[in-house]
Coordinates of C-alpha atoms and ligand atoms in Angstrom, one line a residue:
M1 CA 55.6 160.5 48.0
E2 CA 59.3 160.2 46.8
V3 CA 60.0 163.8 45.5
K4 CA 62.3 163.6 42.7
S5 CA 61.8 167.1 41.2
I6 CA 61.0 170.5 42.3
L7 CA 59.8 173.7 40.5
F8 CA 60.3 177.1 42.2
V9 CA 58.1 179.6 40.6
C10 CA 57.9 183.5 41.0
L11 CA 56.6 186.3 38.6
G12 CA 59.3 187.1 36.4
N13 CA 61.8 184.2 37.1
I14 CA 64.7 186.8 37.1
C15 CA 65.0 187.5 40.7
R16 CA 63.6 185.1 43.2
S17 CA 62.9 181.7 41.7
P18 CA 66.5 181.8 40.1
L19 CA 68.0 182.2 43.8
A20 CA 65.9 179.3 45.0
Q21 CA 66.9 176.9 42.1
G22 CA 70.8 177.9 42.3
I23 CA 70.8 177.3 46.0
A24 CA 68.9 173.9 45.6
E25 CA 71.2 172.8 43.2
Q26 CA 74.3 173.6 45.0
Y27 CA 72.9 172.1 48.1
I28 CA 71.7 168.9 46.6
K29 CA 75.2 168.5 44.9
E30 CA 76.8 168.6 48.3
K31 CA 74.7 166.5 50.0
N32 CA 74.5 164.1 46.9
I33 CA 70.8 163.9 46.5
E34 CA 69.2 163.1 43.2
L35 CA 66.8 165.4 42.5
V36 CA 66.1 167.5 39.3
V37 CA 65.3 171.5 40.3
Q38 CA 64.0 174.1 37.9
S39 CA 62.7 177.6 38.1
A40 CA 59.7 179.6 35.9
G41 CA 57.8 182.6 36.4
T42 CA 53.9 182.9 35.7
G43 CA 54.6 185.9 33.4
S44 CA 56.2 186.0 30.1
W45 CA 57.9 189.2 30.2
H46 CA 61.7 188.0 30.8
I47 CA 61.5 184.5 28.9
G48 CA 65.2 183.5 27.6
E49 CA 67.0 186.5 30.0
A50 CA 69.4 185.8 32.5
P51 CA 68.6 186.6 36.0
C52 CA 68.6 190.4 37.3
E53 CA 72.0 191.9 38.2
N54 CA 71.4 192.2 41.8
S55 CA 70.5 188.2 42.0
I56 CA 73.4 187.3 40.4
K57 CA 75.5 189.5 42.7
V58 CA 73.9 188.4 46.1
A59 CA 74.3 184.7 44.8
S60 CA 77.7 185.4 43.7
L61 CA 78.7 187.1 47.4
N62 CA 77.5 183.8 48.8
G63 CA 79.0 181.3 46.5
V64 CA 76.3 180.3 44.2
D65 CA 76.6 181.0 40.6
I66 CA 73.0 181.6 39.0
S67 CA 74.5 183.6 35.9
K68 CA 73.7 180.8 33.4
Q69 CA 70.1 180.4 34.0
K70 CA 67.8 181.8 31.6
A71 CA 63.9 182.7 32.4
Q72 CA 61.2 180.4 31.4
Q73 CA 57.4 180.6 31.8
V74 CA 55.6 177.7 33.8
K75 CA 53.5 175.6 31.5
K76 CA 50.4 173.4 32.5
S77 CA 52.8 170.4 31.6
D78 CA 55.1 171.3 34.8
F79 CA 52.3 170.4 37.1
K80 CA 52.4 166.9 35.8
N81 CA 56.1 166.6 35.4
F82 CA 57.2 168.0 38.6
D83 CA 56.5 166.6 42.2
L84 CA 56.6 169.8 44.0
I85 CA 55.6 173.2 42.9
I86 CA 56.8 176.0 45.3
G87 CA 55.5 179.5 45.0
L88 CA 57.7 182.6 46.5
D89 CA 54.6 184.4 47.8
D90 CA 50.8 184.5 47.9
S91 CA 50.2 185.8 44.6
N92 CA 52.7 183.5 43.1
I93 CA 50.2 180.6 44.7
S94 CA 46.9 182.2 43.4
N95 CA 48.6 182.6 39.7
L96 CA 49.4 178.9 39.8
K97 CA 45.9 177.9 41.3
N98 CA 44.4 179.9 38.5
L99 CA 46.6 178.0 35.8
G100 CA 45.4 174.8 37.1
C101 CA 48.3 173.9 39.6
K102 CA 46.3 171.8 42.3
N103 CA 48.5 171.7 45.0
P104 CA 51.5 174.5 45.0
L105 CA 53.3 175.0 48.3
K106 CA 54.8 178.3 49.6
L107 CA 58.5 178.3 50.3
G108 CA 58.0 180.6 53.5
D109 CA 56.0 177.4 55.0
F110 CA 59.7 175.9 55.1
G111 CA 61.1 178.1 58.1
F112 CA 59.7 181.3 57.7
N113 CA 56.3 181.4 59.5
G114 CA 54.7 181.4 56.1
E115 CA 55.9 184.8 55.0
D116 CA 56.0 186.1 51.4
V117 CA 59.6 186.4 50.2
P118 CA 59.1 189.9 49.0
D119 CA 59.7 190.8 45.4
P120 CA 63.0 192.6 44.8
Y121 CA 62.3 193.6 41.4
F122 CA 60.9 196.8 42.9
F123 CA 63.6 197.1 45.7
D124 CA 65.6 200.3 45.5
G125 CA 68.9 199.0 44.3
F126 CA 71.0 196.0 46.1
E127 CA 69.7 196.6 49.4
G128 CA 67.0 193.9 50.6
F129 CA 68.6 191.3 48.3
D130 CA 70.8 189.8 51.1
K131 CA 67.4 189.4 53.3
V132 CA 65.8 187.7 50.4
F133 CA 68.9 185.6 49.8
E134 CA 68.8 184.6 53.6
M135 CA 65.1 183.8 53.4
I136 CA 65.2 181.7 50.4
E137 CA 68.3 179.8 51.5
H138 CA 66.7 178.9 54.8
C139 CA 63.6 177.6 53.7
V140 CA 65.1 175.8 50.7
K141 CA 67.6 173.9 52.8
N142 CA 64.6 173.1 55.2
L143 CA 62.4 171.8 52.6
I144 CA 65.4 169.8 51.1
D145 CA 66.1 168.6 54.6
E146 CA 62.4 167.7 55.2
K147 CA 62.0 165.7 52.0
F148 CA 65.0 163.7 52.3
G149 CA 64.8 163.2 56.2
N150 CA 67.9 165.1 57.5
Ligands
4NP1 P1 60.4 188.1 40.4 O1 60.7 189.5 40.3 O2 59.4 187.6 40.1 O3 61.4 187.7 41.9 O4 61.4 187.4 39.0 C1 60.1 190.5 39.1 C2 60.6 190.4 38.0 C3 59.9 191.1 36.9 C4 58.8 191.6 37.0 C5 58.2 191.4 38.1 C6 58.6 190.6 39.0 N1 58.3 192.2 35.9 O5 57.0 192.6 36.2 O6 58.7 192.5 34.9

């Protein structure tokens, strides 16, 4: 199947999936790949909000601007409209399945031995955000390389 669109999904859409979206957007631009990328959360708490400060900071330290993103909640129509739905951890995957998504994939299966990307919302300050960035960057780039044959 040709992949034309990817939706990254976490819980709040303010910490992890905005990083996946921002990294993917930058990478496909660099590589001149035509792909629509978005992110969403399974929860509704943060709809309309910008990503969390520490995600904006770690992205910026790595040359990625996610500051203009706005959180949105995943919708059932997303499951028809996106070719790939990628959860950041096992609970995102089970939430997606409960919402009717038949075949969500897990980001950690693309280069991190299937590990969960830990939820930094509950971290103490900035510590750990660099590891989260590194995991997401590695897996997002592998995923895109795999789907686009690099
Ligand atoms: P995220 O982190 O899923 O990586 O965006 C979270 C952000 C907010 C909440 C949970 C996780 N929350 O419970 O509000």
